[in-house]
Coordinates of C-alpha atoms in Angstrom, one line a residue:
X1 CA 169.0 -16.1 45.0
X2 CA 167.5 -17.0 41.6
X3 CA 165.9 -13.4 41.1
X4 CA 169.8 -11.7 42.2
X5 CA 171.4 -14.6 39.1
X6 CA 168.3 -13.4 36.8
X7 CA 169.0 -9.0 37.7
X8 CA 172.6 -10.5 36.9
X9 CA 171.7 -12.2 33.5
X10 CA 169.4 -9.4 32.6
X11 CA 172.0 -6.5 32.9
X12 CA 174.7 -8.5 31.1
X13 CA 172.0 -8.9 28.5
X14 CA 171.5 -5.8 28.0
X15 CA 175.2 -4.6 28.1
X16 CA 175.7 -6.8 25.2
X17 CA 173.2 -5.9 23.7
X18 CA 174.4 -1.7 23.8
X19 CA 177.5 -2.4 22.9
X20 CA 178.7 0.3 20.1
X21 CA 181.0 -2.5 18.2
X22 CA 178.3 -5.2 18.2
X23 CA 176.4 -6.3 14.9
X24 CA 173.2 -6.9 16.9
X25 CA 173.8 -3.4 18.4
X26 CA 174.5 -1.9 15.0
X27 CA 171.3 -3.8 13.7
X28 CA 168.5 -2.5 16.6
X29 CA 169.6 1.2 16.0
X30 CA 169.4 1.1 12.7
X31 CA 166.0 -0.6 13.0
X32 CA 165.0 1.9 16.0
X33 CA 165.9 4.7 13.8
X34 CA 163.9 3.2 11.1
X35 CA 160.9 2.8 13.5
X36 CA 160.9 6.7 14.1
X37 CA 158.5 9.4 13.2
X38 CA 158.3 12.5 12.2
X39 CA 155.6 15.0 13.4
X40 CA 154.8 15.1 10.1
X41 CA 154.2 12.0 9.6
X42 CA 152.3 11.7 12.7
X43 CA 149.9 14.3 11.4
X44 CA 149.2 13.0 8.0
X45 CA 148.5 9.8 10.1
X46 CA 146.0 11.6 11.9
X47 CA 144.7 13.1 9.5
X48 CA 143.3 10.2 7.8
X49 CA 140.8 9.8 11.4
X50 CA 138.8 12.6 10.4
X51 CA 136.4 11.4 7.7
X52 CA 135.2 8.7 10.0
X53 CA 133.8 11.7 12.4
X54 CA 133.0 14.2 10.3
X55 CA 130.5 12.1 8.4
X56 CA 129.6 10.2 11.3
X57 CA 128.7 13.5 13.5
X58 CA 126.8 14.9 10.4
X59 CA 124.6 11.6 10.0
X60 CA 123.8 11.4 14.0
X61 CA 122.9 14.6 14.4
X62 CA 121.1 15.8 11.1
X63 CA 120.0 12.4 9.1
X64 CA 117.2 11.8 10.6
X65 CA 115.8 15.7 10.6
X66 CA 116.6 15.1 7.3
X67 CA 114.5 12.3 6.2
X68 CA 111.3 13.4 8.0
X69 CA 111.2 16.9 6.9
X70 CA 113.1 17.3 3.9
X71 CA 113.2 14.2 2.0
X72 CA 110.0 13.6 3.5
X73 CA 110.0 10.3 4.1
X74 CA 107.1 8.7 6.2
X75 CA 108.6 8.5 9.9
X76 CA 108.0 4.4 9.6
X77 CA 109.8 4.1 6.5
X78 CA 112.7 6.7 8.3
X79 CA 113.3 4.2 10.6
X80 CA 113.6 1.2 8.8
X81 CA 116.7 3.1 7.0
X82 CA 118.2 4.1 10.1
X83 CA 118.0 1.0 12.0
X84 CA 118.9 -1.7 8.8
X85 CA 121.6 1.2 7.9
X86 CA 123.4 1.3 11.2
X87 CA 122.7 -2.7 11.9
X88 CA 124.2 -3.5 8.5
X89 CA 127.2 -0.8 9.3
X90 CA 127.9 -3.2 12.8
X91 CA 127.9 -6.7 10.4
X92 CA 130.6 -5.4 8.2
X93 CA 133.1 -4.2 10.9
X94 CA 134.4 -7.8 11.3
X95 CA 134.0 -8.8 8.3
X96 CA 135.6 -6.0 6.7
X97 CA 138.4 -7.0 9.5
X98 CA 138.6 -10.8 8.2
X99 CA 139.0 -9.2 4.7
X100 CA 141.7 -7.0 5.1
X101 CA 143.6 -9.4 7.6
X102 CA 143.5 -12.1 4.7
X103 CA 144.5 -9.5 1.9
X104 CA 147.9 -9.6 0.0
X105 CA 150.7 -7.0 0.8
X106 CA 151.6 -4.9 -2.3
X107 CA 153.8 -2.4 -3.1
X108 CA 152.0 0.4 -1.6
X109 CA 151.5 -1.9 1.6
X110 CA 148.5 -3.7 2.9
X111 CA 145.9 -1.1 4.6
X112 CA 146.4 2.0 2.2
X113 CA 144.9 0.1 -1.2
X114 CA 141.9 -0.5 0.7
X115 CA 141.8 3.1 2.0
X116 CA 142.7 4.9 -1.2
X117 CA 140.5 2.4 -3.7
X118 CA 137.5 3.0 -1.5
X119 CA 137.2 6.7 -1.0
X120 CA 136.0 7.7 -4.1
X121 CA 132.5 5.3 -3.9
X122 CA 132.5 6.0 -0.2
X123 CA 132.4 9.5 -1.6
X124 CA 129.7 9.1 -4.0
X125 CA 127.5 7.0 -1.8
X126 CA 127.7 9.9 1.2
X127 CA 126.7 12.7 -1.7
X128 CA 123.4 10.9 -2.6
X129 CA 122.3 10.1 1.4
X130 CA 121.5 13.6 0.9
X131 CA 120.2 14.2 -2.6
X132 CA 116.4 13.7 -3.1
X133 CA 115.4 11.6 -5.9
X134 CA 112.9 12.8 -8.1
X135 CA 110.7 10.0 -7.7
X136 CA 108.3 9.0 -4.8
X137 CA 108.1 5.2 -5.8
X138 CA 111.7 3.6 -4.5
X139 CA 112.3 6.7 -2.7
X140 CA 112.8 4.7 0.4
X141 CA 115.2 2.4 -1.3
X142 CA 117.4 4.9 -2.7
X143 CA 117.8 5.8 0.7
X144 CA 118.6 2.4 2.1
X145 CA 120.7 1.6 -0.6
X146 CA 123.0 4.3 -0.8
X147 CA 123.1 4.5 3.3
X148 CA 124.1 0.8 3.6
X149 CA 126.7 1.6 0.6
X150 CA 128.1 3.8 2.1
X151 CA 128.5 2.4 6.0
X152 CA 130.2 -0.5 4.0
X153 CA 132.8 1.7 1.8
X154 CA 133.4 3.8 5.1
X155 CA 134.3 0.4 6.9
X156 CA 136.8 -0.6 3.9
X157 CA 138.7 3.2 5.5
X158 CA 138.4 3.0 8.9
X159 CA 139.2 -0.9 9.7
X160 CA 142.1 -0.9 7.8
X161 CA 143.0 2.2 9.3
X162 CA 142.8 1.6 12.7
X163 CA 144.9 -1.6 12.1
X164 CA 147.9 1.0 10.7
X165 CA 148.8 1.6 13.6
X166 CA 150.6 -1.6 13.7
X167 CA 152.2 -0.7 10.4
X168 CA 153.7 2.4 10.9
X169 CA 156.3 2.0 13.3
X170 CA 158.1 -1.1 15.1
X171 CA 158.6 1.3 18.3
X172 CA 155.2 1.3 20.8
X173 CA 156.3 4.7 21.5
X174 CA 156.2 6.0 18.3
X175 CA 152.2 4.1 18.1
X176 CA 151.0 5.5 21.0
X177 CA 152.3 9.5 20.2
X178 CA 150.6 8.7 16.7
X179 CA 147.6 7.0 18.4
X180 CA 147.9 10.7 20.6
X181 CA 147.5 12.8 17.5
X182 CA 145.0 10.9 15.7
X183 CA 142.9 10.8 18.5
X184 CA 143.2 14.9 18.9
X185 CA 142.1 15.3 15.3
X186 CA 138.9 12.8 15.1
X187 CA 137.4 15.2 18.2
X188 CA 138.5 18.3 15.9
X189 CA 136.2 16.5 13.2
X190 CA 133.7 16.0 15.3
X191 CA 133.3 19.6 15.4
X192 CA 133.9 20.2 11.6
X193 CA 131.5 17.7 10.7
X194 CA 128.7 19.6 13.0
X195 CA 129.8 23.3 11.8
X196 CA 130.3 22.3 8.0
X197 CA 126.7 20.6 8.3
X198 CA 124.9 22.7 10.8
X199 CA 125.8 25.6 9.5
X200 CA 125.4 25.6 5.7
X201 CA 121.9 24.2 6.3
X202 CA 121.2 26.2 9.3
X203 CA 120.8 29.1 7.4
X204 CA 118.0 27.4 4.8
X205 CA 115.5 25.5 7.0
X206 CA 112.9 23.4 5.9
X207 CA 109.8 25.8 5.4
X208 CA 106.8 24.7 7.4
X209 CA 103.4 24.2 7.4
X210 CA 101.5 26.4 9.4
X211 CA 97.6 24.9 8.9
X212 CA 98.5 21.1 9.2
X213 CA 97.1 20.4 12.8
X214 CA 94.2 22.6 11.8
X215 CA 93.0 20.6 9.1
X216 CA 93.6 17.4 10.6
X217 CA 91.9 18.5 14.0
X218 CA 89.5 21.1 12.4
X219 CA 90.8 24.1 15.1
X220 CA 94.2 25.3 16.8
X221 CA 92.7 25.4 20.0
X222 CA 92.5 21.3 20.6
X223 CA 96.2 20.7 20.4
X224 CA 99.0 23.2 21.6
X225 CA 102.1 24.5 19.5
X226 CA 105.2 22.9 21.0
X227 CA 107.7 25.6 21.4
X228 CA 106.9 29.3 23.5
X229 CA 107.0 30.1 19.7
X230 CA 106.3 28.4 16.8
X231 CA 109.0 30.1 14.6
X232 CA 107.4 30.1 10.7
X233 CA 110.5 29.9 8.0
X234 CA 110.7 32.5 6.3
X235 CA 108.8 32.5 3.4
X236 CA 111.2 33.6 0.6
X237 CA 113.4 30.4 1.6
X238 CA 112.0 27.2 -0.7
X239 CA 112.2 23.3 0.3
X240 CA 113.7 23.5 -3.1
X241 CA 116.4 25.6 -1.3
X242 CA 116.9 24.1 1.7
X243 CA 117.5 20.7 -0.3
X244 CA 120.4 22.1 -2.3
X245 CA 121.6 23.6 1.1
X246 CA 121.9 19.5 2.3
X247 CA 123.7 19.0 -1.4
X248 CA 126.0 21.7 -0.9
X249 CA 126.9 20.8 2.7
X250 CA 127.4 17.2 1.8
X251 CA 129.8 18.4 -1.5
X252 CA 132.1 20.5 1.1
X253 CA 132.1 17.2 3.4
X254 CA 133.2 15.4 0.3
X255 CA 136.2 17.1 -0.5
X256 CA 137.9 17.0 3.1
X257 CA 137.3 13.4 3.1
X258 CA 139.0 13.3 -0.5
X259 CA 141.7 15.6 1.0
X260 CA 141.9 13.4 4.0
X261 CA 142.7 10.1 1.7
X262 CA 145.1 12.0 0.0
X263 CA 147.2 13.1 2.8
X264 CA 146.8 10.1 4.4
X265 CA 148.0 8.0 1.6
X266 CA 150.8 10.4 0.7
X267 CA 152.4 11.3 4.2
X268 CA 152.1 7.4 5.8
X269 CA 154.3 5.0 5.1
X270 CA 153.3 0.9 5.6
X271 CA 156.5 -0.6 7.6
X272 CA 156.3 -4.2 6.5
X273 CA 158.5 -5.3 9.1
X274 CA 156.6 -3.4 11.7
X275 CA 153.3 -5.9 11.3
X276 CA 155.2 -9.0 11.6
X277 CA 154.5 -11.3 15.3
X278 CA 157.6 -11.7 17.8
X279 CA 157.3 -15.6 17.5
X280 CA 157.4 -16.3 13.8
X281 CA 156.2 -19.8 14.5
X282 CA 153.1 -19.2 16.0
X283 CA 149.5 -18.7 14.5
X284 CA 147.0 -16.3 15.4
X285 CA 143.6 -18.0 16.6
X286 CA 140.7 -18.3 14.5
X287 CA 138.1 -16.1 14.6
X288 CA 135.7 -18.2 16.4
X289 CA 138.4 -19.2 18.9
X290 CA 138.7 -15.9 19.8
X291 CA 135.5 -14.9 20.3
X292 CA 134.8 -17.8 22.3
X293 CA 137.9 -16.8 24.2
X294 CA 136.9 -12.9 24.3
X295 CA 133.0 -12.8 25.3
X296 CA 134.1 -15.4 28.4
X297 CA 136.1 -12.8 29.7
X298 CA 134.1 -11.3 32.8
X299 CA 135.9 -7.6 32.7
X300 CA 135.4 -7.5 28.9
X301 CA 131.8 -8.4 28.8
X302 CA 131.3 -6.2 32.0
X303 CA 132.9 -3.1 30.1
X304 CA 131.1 -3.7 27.1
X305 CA 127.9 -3.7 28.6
X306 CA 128.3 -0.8 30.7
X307 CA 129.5 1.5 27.4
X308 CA 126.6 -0.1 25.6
X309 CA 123.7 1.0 27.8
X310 CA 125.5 4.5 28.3
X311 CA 126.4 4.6 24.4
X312 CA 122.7 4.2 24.0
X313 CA 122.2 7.2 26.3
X314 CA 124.1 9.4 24.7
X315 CA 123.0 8.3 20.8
X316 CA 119.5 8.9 21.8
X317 CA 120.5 12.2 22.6
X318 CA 122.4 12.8 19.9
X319 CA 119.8 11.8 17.2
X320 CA 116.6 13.4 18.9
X321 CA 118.6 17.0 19.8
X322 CA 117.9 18.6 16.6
X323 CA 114.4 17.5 16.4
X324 CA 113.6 18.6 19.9
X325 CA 115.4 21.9 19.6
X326 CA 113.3 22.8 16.7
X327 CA 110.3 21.8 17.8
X328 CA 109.6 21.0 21.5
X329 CA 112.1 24.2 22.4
X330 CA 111.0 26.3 19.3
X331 CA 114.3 27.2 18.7
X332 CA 114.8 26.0 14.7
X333 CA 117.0 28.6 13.2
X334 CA 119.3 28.0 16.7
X335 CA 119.5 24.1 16.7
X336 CA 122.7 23.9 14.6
X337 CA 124.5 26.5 16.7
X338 CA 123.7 24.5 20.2
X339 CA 124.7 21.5 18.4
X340 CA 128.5 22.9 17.6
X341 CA 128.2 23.9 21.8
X342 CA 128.2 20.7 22.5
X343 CA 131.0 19.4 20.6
X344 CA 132.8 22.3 20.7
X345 CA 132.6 22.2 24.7
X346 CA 133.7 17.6 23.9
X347 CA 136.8 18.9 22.2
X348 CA 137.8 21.4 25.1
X349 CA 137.3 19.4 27.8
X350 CA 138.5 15.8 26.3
X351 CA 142.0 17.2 28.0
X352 CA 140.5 17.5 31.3
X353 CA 138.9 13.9 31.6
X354 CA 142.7 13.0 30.5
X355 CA 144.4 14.5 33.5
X356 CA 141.0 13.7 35.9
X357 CA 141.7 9.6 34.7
X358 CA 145.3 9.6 35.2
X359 CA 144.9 11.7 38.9
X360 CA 141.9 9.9 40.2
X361 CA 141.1 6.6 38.5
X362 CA 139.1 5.5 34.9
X363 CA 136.4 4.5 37.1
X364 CA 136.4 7.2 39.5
X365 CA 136.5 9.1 35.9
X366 CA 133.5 7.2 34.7
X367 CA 131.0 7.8 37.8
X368 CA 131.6 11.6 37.7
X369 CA 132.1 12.2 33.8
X370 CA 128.7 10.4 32.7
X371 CA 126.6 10.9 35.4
X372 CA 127.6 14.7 35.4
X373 CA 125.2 15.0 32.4
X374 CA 121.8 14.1 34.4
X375 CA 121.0 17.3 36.4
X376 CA 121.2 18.7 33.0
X377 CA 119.0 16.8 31.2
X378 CA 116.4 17.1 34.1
X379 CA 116.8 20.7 34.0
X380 CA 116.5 21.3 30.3
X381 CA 112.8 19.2 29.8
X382 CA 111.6 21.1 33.1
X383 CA 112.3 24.8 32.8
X384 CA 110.2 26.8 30.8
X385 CA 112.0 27.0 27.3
X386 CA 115.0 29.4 27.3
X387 CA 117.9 29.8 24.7
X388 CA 120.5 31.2 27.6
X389 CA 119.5 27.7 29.4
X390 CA 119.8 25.5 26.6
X391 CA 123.3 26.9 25.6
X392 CA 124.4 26.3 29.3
X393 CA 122.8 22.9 29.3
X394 CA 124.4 21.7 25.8
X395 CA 128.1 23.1 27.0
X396 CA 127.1 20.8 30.1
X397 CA 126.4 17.8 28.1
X398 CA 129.7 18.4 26.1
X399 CA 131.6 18.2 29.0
X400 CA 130.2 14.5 29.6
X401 CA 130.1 13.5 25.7
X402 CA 133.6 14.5 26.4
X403 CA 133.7 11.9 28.8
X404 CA 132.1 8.9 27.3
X405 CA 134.4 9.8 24.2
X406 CA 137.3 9.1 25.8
X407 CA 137.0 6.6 28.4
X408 CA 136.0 3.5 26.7
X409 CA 139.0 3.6 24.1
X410 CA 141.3 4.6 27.5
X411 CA 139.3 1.1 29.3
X412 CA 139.9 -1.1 26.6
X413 CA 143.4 -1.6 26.8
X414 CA 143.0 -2.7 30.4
X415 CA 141.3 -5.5 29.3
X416 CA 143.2 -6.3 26.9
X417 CA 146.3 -6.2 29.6
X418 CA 144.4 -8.4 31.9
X419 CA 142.9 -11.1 29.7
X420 CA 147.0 -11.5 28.4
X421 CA 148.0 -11.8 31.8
X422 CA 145.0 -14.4 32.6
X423 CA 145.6 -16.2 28.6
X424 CA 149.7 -15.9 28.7
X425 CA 149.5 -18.5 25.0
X426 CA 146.9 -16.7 23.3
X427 CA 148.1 -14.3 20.4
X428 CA 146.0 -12.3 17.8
X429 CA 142.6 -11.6 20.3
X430 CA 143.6 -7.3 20.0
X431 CA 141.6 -7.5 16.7
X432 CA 138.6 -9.0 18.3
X433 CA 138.4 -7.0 21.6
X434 CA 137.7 -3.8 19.5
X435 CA 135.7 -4.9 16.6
X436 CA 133.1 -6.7 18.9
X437 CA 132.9 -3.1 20.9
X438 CA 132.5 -1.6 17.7
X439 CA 130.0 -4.2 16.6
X440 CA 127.7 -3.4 19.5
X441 CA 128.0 0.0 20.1
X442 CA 126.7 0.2 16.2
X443 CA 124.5 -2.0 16.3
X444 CA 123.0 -0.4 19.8
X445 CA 123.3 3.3 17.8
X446 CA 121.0 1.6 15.0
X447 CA 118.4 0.4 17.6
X448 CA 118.4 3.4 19.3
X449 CA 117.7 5.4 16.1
X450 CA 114.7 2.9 14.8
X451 CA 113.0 2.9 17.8
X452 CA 113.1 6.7 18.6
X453 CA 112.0 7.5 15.2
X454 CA 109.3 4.4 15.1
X455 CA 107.9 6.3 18.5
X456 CA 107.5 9.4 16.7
X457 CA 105.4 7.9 14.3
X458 CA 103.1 6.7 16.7
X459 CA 103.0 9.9 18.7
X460 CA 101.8 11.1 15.5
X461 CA 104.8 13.3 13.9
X462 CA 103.9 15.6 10.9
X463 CA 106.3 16.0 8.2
X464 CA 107.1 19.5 7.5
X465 CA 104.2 20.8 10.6
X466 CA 105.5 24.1 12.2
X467 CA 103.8 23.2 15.3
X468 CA 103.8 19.2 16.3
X469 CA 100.9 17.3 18.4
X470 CA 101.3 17.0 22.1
X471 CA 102.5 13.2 21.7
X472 CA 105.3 14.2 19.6
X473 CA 106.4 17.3 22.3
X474 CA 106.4 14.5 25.1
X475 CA 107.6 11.6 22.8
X476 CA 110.4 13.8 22.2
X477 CA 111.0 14.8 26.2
X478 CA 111.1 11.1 27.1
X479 CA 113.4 10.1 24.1
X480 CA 115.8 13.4 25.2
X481 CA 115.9 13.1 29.0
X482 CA 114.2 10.4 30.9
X483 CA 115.2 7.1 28.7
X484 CA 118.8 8.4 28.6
X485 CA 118.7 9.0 32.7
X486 CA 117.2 5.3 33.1
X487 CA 120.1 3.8 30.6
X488 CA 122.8 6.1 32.3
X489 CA 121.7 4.7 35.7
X490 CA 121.5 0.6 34.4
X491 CA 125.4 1.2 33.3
X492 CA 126.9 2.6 36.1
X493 CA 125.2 0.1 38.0
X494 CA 126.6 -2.5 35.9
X495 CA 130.2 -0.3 36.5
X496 CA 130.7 -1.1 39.8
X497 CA 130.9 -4.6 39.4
X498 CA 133.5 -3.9 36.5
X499 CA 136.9 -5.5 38.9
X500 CA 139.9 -3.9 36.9
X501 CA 140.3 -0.7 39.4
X502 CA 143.6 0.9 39.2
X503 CA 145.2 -1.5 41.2
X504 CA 145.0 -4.0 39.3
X505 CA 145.7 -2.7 36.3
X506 CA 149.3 -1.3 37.9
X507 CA 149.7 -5.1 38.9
X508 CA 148.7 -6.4 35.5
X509 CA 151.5 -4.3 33.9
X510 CA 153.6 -4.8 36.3
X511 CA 153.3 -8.3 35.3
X512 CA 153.0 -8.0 31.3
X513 CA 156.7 -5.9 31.6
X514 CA 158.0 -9.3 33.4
X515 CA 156.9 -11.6 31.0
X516 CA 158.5 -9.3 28.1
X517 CA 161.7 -9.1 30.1
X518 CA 161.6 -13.3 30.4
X519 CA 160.7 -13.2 26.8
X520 CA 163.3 -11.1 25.4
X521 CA 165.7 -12.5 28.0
X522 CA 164.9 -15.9 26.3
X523 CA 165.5 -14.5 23.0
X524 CA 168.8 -13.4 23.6
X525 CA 170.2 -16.0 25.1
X526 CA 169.0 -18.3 22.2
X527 CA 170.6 -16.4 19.8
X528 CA 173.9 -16.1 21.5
X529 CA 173.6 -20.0 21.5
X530 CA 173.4 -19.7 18.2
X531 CA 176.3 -17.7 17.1
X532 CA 178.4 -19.5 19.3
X533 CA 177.2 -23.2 17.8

């Protein structure tokens, strides 16, 4: 009887709320009208996503290629940078957040100042990562310096970008289409970032050193070549060259993140109105609140740790493919062409894991999307070396980075939906569900990066050495196929204990669209109270 009188209530509600001659009628079209975008809109929007990957990509896969053999960097000191670089990078993502929440609106809104003022030092900063200083003393500081610059700078963009979203439209449908296109083009960067980079320096590789295991070892005969071939540079192509390649690859990357900004800024409009809470009277939680409320959430911390041990999986691969291409496979003037494979093969088949999620589960999704990767990586560090093989093997592993790409940013809103369903008086936690993922998935990438470079320097790496000790060729193996299998394995184990299958999460929304229809039936009827008083 009280759920008939509520329908009842409801749909007079809402025809009063429709009616044509009404002010409050009047009042939500005009403000539903106002919430609208265009396509163009939604595409300078999405635009503005692409730095963040392009960079990104270009850093994972070439940085660390870069220090050992063309900066030169000892392999110790390499990763120190990486690991304090992409530790620091994980510190400033909240606090960067806290920053920009606390920041005063202005004329151009609240998120674009911090986007527009720092691109051009975010710029800067990325342009000398890859410029070699002409000094050995404070060589590794330049490069910790700048790095850590510039992971800050990039954080002053991408924070307050993500949080535009709630700025440029009062409609959720309107988010989620713009959310749809951003997402779209920050996969397209992925593979600009590895074509603009790979390519450019692809075609200027470090020269050499033919003779270096021979005068450490006295004869070629002790230790083998890694590679069926060691492929010598050519000789006409100077380390001189191949470092102005790096400067000229970083320029290009330079200007399409200036371009980027630009459009951005230009085509995106802050709605001021659009930002502001339902319930004007209440506070958001503190940040410690929060977090205290957020890491006791079982599905959360489940969800996190699964995505962090296979994040680690696949950032291992990411940041020791170039170096075993080049060496263990002998394939160095090929590396940056199965690199673009495998992104290229992410960015075709990010669609499929979309209609695979929505037809047979996230988790189902999950099970068959990472694991899918495994047989490859097996295959690829126990057949003899072969470039038909390790084409088919990197479009393989696309198909999964694909995958892992998509599903944790398709996950977290789940648990977002279920911890407001669980917490029904707790506002302002969406913040801190994706800046801690951030946090750790950074701060994972960093470790991951230190100690993979730190083992290479034990196995004995040589800078610049056409042919590499048989402890680096199996250093690099392990770091490229059986550490990721292990981590893969420890996180889909730690998946099926994740509880949020799809039936809950059609019962948590279920229940989320009820307490909005109470909500908003509450509203109304206290403002018709208040006309008629």
């Amino acid at each position: 009887m009280a759920k008939g009188e509520g329908a009842e209530q409801f749909s007079a509600t809402s025809l009063l709320q429709n009616r044509p001659t009404s002010p409050d009628g009047v009042r939500l079209a005009k403000d539903e009208k106002k919430g609208r975008l265009s396509v163009c809109n939604k595409l300078c929007y999405a635009v503005g996503g692409a730095p963040y990957q392009i960079t990104g990509c270009a850093l994972g896969f070439f940085l660390q290629i870069y220090l050992l053999d063309v900066a030169q960097v000892d392999p110790f000191y390499a990763s120190i940078i990486l690991f304090i670089g992409r530790a620091w990078d994980a510190v400033t993502d909240p606090t960067i957040g806290f920053l920009v929440s606390r920041s005063p609106w202005t004329r151009f809104g609240r998120m674009l100042p911090w986007i527009v003022l720092s691109t051009p030092f975010a710029v800067l900063c990325y342009f000398l990562i890859w410029y070699v200083p002409p000094f050995e003393q404070g060589k590794v500081i330049w490069y910790l310096v700048f790095y850590c610059l510039f992971q800050t700078l990039q954080t002053c963009f991408h924070v307050p970008y993500s949080a535009l979203t709630m700025f440029i439209s009062s409609e959720q449908k309107e988010r989620d289409s713009a959310t749809a296109y951003r997402m779209t083009v920050e996969v397209l960067g992925t593979v600009i970032g590895t074509a603009v980079q790979g390519q450019i320096v692809g075609g200027a590789n470090a020269p050499c050193n033919p003779g270096d295991l021979a005068l450490l070892n006295g004869s070629n005969s002790s230790l083998p070549q890694t590679g069926p071939d060691v492929n010598i540079t050519q000789p006409h192509i100077s380390l001189t060259q191949t470092r102005e390649a790096y400067m000229i690859a970083s320029g290009v990357i330079c200007i399409i993140y200036i371009l980027c900004a630009v459009i951005l800024f230009f085509g995106v409009r802050e709605q001021k109105e659009a930002g502001r809470p339902s319930h004007k009277s209440e506070r958001p939680m503190s940040f410690f609140q929060g977090m205290r409320l957020v890491m006791g959430h079982g599905p959360y911390v489940k969800l996190v740790m699964g995505f962090l041990f296979t994040s680690l999986a696949f950032m291992l691969l990411e940041g020791n493919f170039a170096l075993f291409c080049s060496y263990t496979l002998g394939f160095r003037n090929d590396f940056q062409n199965i690199l673009l494979v495998i992104m290229l093969s992410a960015t075709l088949t990010i669609p499929f894991w979309q209609w695979f999620l929505s037809r047979f589960g996230k988790k189902t999704a999950v099970y068959c999307g990472i694991s899918s990767v495994i047989p490859f990586m097996i295959l690829i560090v126990c057949v003899k070396s072969n470039l038909v093989v390790t084409y088919v093997v990197s479009f393989a592993a696309g198909v999964s980075v694909a995958a892992a790409f998509l599903l944790p940013w398709s996950m977290l809103p789940d648990v977002v939906d279920d911890f407001k369903v669980k917490n029904p008086d707790s506002h302002g936690h969406e913040a801190i569900f994706y800046s801690f993922y951030v946090f750790f998935t950074k701060f994972a990438s960093g470790v991951s990066l230190g100690i993979s470079t730190l083992s290479l320097d034990f196995a004995g790496y040589i800078t610049r050495g056409c042919s590499q000790p048989a402890a680096v060729d199996l250093t690099l193996k392990m770091l490229v196929s059986p550490a990721p299998i292990v981590l893969i394995i420890l996180g889909l184990i730690i998946f099926k204990t994740y509880p949020i299958d799809e039936v809950t999460r059609q019962g948590n929304r279920k229940l989320l669209q009820e307490m909005r229809d109470s909500e908003q039936d509450s509203e109304t009827d206290s403002t018709e109270l208040g006309n008629m008083a």
